[in-house]
Short mmCIF file of C-alpha atoms in Angstrom, two decimals:
data_model
loop_
_atom_site.label_atom_id
_atom_site.label_comp_id
_atom_site.label_asym_id
_atom_site.label_seq_id
_atom_site.Cartn_x
_atom_site.Cartn_y
_atom_site.Cartn_z
CA MET U 148 47.53 -148.07 131.80
CA GLY U 149 46.48 -144.79 130.20
CA THR U 150 42.84 -145.87 130.06
CA THR U 151 42.87 -146.88 133.73
CA SER U 152 44.39 -143.53 134.69
CA PHE U 153 41.79 -141.67 132.64
CA LEU U 154 38.91 -143.57 134.24
CA THR U 155 40.31 -142.92 137.70
CA ARG U 156 40.51 -139.19 137.02
CA ALA U 157 37.02 -139.20 135.50
CA ARG U 158 35.58 -140.94 138.57
CA GLY U 159 37.29 -138.39 140.79
CA LEU U 160 35.83 -135.49 138.82
CA LEU U 161 32.33 -136.97 138.67
CA ARG U 162 32.21 -138.08 142.28
CA VAL U 163 29.50 -136.28 144.25
CA ARG U 164 30.88 -135.34 147.64
CA SER U 165 27.82 -133.58 149.06
CA GLN U 166 25.69 -136.04 151.03
CA LEU U 167 22.54 -134.03 150.33
CA VAL U 168 23.17 -134.01 146.58
CA ARG U 169 23.87 -137.75 146.66
CA GLU U 170 20.59 -138.36 148.47
CA CYS U 171 18.66 -136.15 146.06
CA LEU U 172 20.15 -137.87 143.00
CA ALA U 173 19.38 -141.26 144.53
CA GLU U 174 15.81 -140.22 145.31
CA LEU U 175 15.42 -138.83 141.79
CA LEU U 176 16.62 -142.10 140.25
CA ALA U 177 14.54 -144.30 142.56
CA THR U 178 11.36 -142.31 141.91
CA PHE U 179 12.08 -142.27 138.19
CA MET U 180 12.39 -146.07 138.17
CA LEU U 181 9.22 -146.43 140.20
CA MET U 182 7.22 -144.13 137.98
CA THR U 183 8.54 -145.31 134.62
CA ILE U 184 7.60 -148.92 135.35
CA THR U 185 4.27 -147.94 136.92
CA LEU U 186 3.18 -145.67 134.08
CA SER U 187 4.40 -148.11 131.43
CA SER U 188 2.28 -150.84 133.03
CA THR U 189 -0.74 -148.55 132.92
CA ALA U 190 0.01 -147.57 129.33
CA GLN U 191 -0.16 -151.20 128.28
CA LYS U 192 -3.50 -151.58 130.05
CA VAL U 193 -4.99 -148.50 128.42
CA ALA U 194 -3.45 -148.27 124.96
CA PHE U 195 -3.07 -152.01 124.35
CA GLU U 196 -6.42 -153.33 125.45
CA THR U 197 -5.68 -156.92 124.44
CA LYS U 198 -2.20 -157.08 125.99
CA GLY U 199 -2.85 -156.18 129.60
CA ASN U 200 -5.46 -155.86 132.29
CA ILE U 201 -5.87 -154.10 135.59
CA LEU U 202 -4.13 -156.89 137.53
CA THR U 203 -0.98 -156.69 135.41
CA SER U 204 -1.05 -152.92 135.89
CA TYR U 205 -1.22 -153.37 139.68
CA LEU U 206 1.53 -155.98 139.59
CA GLY U 207 3.74 -153.68 137.54
CA GLY U 208 3.20 -150.86 140.04
CA ALA U 209 4.02 -153.10 143.00
CA LEU U 210 7.18 -154.48 141.40
CA ALA U 211 8.16 -150.91 140.52
CA VAL U 212 8.19 -150.10 144.24
CA MET U 213 10.56 -153.01 144.81
CA VAL U 214 12.89 -151.81 142.04
CA GLY U 215 12.87 -148.27 143.42
CA VAL U 216 13.77 -149.40 146.94
CA TYR U 217 16.57 -151.63 145.70
CA THR U 218 17.84 -148.73 143.57
CA ALA U 219 18.34 -146.17 146.33
CA GLY U 220 17.23 -147.59 149.67
CA GLY U 221 20.74 -147.50 151.08
CA ILE U 222 21.40 -143.90 150.07
CA SER U 223 18.26 -141.80 150.38
CA GLY U 224 15.96 -144.33 151.99
CA ALA U 225 14.02 -144.46 148.70
CA HIS U 226 11.00 -142.59 150.06
CA MET U 227 9.61 -141.95 146.54
CA ASN U 228 6.49 -140.57 148.18
CA PRO U 229 5.87 -137.22 149.95
CA ALA U 230 3.41 -138.94 152.29
CA PHE U 231 6.11 -141.33 153.44
CA SER U 232 8.64 -138.50 153.82
CA LEU U 233 6.09 -136.63 155.95
CA ALA U 234 5.50 -139.70 158.11
CA MET U 235 9.23 -140.07 158.65
CA CYS U 236 9.42 -136.43 159.72
CA LEU U 237 6.56 -136.89 162.18
CA ILE U 238 8.32 -139.78 163.92
CA GLU U 239 11.60 -137.82 163.88
CA GLN U 240 13.38 -140.24 161.55
CA PHE U 241 13.88 -137.59 158.86
CA PRO U 242 14.78 -133.90 159.27
CA TRP U 243 12.01 -131.42 158.48
CA TRP U 244 14.32 -129.17 156.46
CA LYS U 245 14.86 -131.99 153.95
CA PHE U 246 11.13 -132.59 153.50
CA PRO U 247 10.40 -129.85 150.91
CA ILE U 248 13.58 -130.77 149.01
CA PHE U 249 12.55 -134.41 148.74
CA VAL U 250 9.01 -133.46 147.69
CA VAL U 251 10.36 -131.35 144.84
CA VAL U 252 12.77 -134.10 143.77
CA GLN U 253 10.06 -136.78 143.87
CA THR U 254 7.64 -134.63 141.87
CA LEU U 255 10.32 -133.71 139.34
CA ALA U 256 11.25 -137.35 138.87
CA SER U 257 7.58 -138.24 138.31
CA PHE U 258 7.26 -135.46 135.74
CA ILE U 259 10.38 -136.64 133.90
CA SER U 260 9.26 -140.27 133.92
CA ALA U 261 5.88 -139.26 132.47
CA GLY U 262 7.77 -137.63 129.61
CA ALA U 263 9.84 -140.76 129.11
CA VAL U 264 6.73 -142.98 128.99
CA TYR U 265 5.01 -140.55 126.61
CA ILE U 266 7.99 -140.83 124.25
CA LEU U 267 8.12 -144.62 124.65
CA TYR U 268 4.43 -145.04 123.82
CA TYR U 269 4.02 -142.01 121.59
CA ASP U 270 2.84 -143.94 118.53
CA ALA U 271 0.55 -146.18 120.58
CA ILE U 272 -1.05 -143.24 122.40
CA TRP U 273 -1.80 -141.34 119.23
CA HIS U 274 -3.04 -144.47 117.45
CA TYR U 275 -5.32 -145.47 120.31
CA SER U 276 -6.68 -141.94 120.83
CA ASN U 277 -7.33 -141.39 117.11
CA GLY U 278 -5.14 -138.30 117.21
CA THR U 279 -6.97 -136.55 120.05
CA LEU U 280 -5.63 -136.31 123.59
CA THR U 281 -8.65 -136.48 125.90
CA VAL U 282 -9.29 -136.90 129.61
CA SER U 283 -12.71 -138.53 129.31
CA GLY U 284 -14.55 -140.79 126.93
CA PRO U 285 -13.94 -144.27 125.51
CA ARG U 286 -10.56 -143.31 123.98
CA GLU U 287 -9.15 -141.23 126.80
CA THR U 288 -5.42 -141.57 127.49
CA ALA U 289 -4.92 -139.23 130.46
CA SER U 290 -5.35 -142.15 132.88
CA ILE U 291 -2.07 -143.58 131.60
CA PHE U 292 -0.31 -140.86 133.56
CA ALA U 293 -2.54 -139.83 136.47
CA THR U 294 -5.33 -141.51 138.40
CA TYR U 295 -8.97 -140.49 137.96
CA PRO U 296 -12.08 -141.43 139.97
CA ALA U 297 -14.67 -143.92 138.87
CA ASP U 298 -17.97 -142.46 137.65
CA TYR U 299 -19.74 -142.91 140.97
CA VAL U 300 -17.07 -141.45 143.30
CA SER U 301 -17.72 -138.09 144.97
CA ILE U 302 -14.98 -135.68 146.04
CA ALA U 303 -15.50 -136.59 149.70
CA ASN U 304 -15.39 -140.32 149.01
CA GLY U 305 -12.32 -139.87 146.80
CA PHE U 306 -10.53 -137.94 149.54
CA LEU U 307 -11.41 -140.57 152.15
CA ASP U 308 -10.31 -143.31 149.75
CA GLN U 309 -6.84 -141.82 149.49
CA VAL U 310 -6.52 -141.08 153.20
CA ILE U 311 -7.35 -144.69 154.09
CA GLY U 312 -5.25 -146.25 151.34
CA THR U 313 -2.20 -144.11 152.05
CA GLY U 314 -2.67 -144.63 155.79
CA VAL U 315 -2.67 -148.40 155.38
CA LEU U 316 0.49 -148.13 153.27
CA ILE U 317 2.32 -145.98 155.82
CA VAL U 318 1.26 -148.10 158.81
CA GLY U 319 2.29 -151.25 156.95
CA VAL U 320 5.72 -149.90 156.03
CA MET U 321 6.27 -148.57 159.56
CA GLY U 322 5.40 -152.00 160.93
CA LEU U 323 7.90 -153.63 158.62
CA MET U 324 10.57 -151.14 159.71
CA ASP U 325 9.94 -151.64 163.43
CA THR U 326 12.74 -153.80 164.83
CA ARG U 327 10.49 -154.86 167.72
CA ASN U 328 8.22 -156.72 165.30
CA LYS U 329 8.94 -159.99 163.56
CA ALA U 330 11.89 -159.18 161.32
CA VAL U 331 11.74 -159.49 157.55
CA PRO U 332 14.73 -161.51 156.22
CA LYS U 333 17.53 -159.08 155.47
CA GLY U 334 17.55 -157.95 151.85
CA LEU U 335 13.93 -158.94 151.26
CA GLU U 336 12.37 -155.78 152.70
CA PRO U 337 11.67 -154.29 149.23
CA VAL U 338 9.90 -157.50 148.19
CA VAL U 339 7.63 -157.40 151.24
CA VAL U 340 6.85 -153.70 150.66
CA ALA U 341 5.96 -154.56 147.05
CA LEU U 342 3.56 -157.25 148.28
CA LEU U 343 2.03 -154.72 150.67
CA VAL U 344 1.48 -152.27 147.81
CA LEU U 345 0.01 -155.02 145.63
CA SER U 346 -2.44 -156.04 148.36
CA ILE U 347 -3.61 -152.43 148.77
CA GLU U 348 -3.99 -151.93 145.02
CA CYS U 349 -5.96 -155.14 144.61
CA SER U 350 -8.29 -154.31 147.51
CA MET U 351 -8.63 -150.51 147.25
CA GLY U 352 -7.99 -149.64 143.62
CA ALA U 353 -11.54 -149.50 142.29
CA ASN U 354 -12.53 -146.01 143.47
CA CYS U 355 -9.62 -143.84 142.34
CA GLY U 356 -6.95 -146.07 140.89
CA CYS U 357 -4.96 -146.21 144.14
CA PRO U 358 -2.14 -143.69 143.61
CA LEU U 359 -1.17 -143.63 147.34
CA ASN U 360 1.44 -141.04 146.45
CA PRO U 361 0.98 -137.29 145.80
CA ALA U 362 4.11 -137.09 143.63
CA ARG U 363 3.03 -140.15 141.61
CA ASP U 364 -0.18 -138.35 140.72
CA PHE U 365 0.75 -134.67 140.53
CA GLY U 366 3.98 -134.91 138.55
CA PRO U 367 2.51 -136.88 135.63
CA ARG U 368 -0.73 -134.88 135.82
CA LEU U 369 1.29 -131.69 135.40
CA PHE U 370 3.04 -133.30 132.43
CA THR U 371 -0.27 -134.10 130.73
CA TYR U 372 -1.35 -130.49 131.26
CA VAL U 373 1.66 -129.11 129.39
CA ALA U 374 1.83 -131.95 126.84
CA GLY U 375 -1.57 -131.30 125.30
CA TRP U 376 -4.32 -132.79 127.44
CA GLY U 377 -5.14 -129.33 128.80
CA PRO U 378 -6.54 -127.96 132.07
CA GLU U 379 -9.24 -130.63 132.30
CA VAL U 380 -6.64 -132.93 133.91
CA PHE U 381 -7.02 -130.83 137.08
CA ARG U 382 -10.82 -130.91 137.15
CA TRP U 383 -13.02 -133.42 138.95
CA VAL U 384 -15.25 -134.67 136.16
CA GLU U 385 -17.37 -137.78 136.33
CA GLY U 386 -17.25 -140.39 133.60
CA ARG U 387 -13.64 -139.89 132.61
CA GLY U 388 -13.24 -143.48 131.44
CA GLN U 389 -10.56 -145.90 132.58
CA GLY U 390 -9.89 -144.45 136.02
CA GLY U 391 -6.51 -146.19 136.23
#
């Protein structure tokens, strides 16, 4: 009886009553789940060359989207992506004043998840890199966290690559959300979105690794900057290596 009473009081004290705070916490958790699975999949491709390949990395990223949507879709909408939040604002399905708040939360969650993956694969990263954190070369590890262009990609082509890829993602999600279209079976929307992401990654991932998400790229890139990879993570340099 005493334990039940204590748990009831604890739930009352810990309950978040502000809708905005609830949405922000949900968005933080959803983006963290998305990014932790995505970056861990990439880490296994890069640091464990014999235990993963680019397809498993893409599959991990797509399934991570599904997990993120199931985690917080009913609370914050599980945007997990500033580009999607912006699109929702443009069609007046999301208030503009919340946009900068969600962008900060999404980027923060991506930064935190990069730290979690760094800790998880700390030994593997340092073993694979021979004790040197580099952005380019055969033993680079920066591409575990952020996406980098292939050797042949110019700045203009890289920009266009991301505009097209992100545009296809947004149009696809908007189509799935449109009640006038053929409805997705209720509860399976996250699965269909994951398949959409997988199809884009498989068809458009060669140039720049297919981030499709500013927070997915910037948050972990900022982490690598402060964690020891240095300012080169923000420079466009050809021949960086994995490009994942």
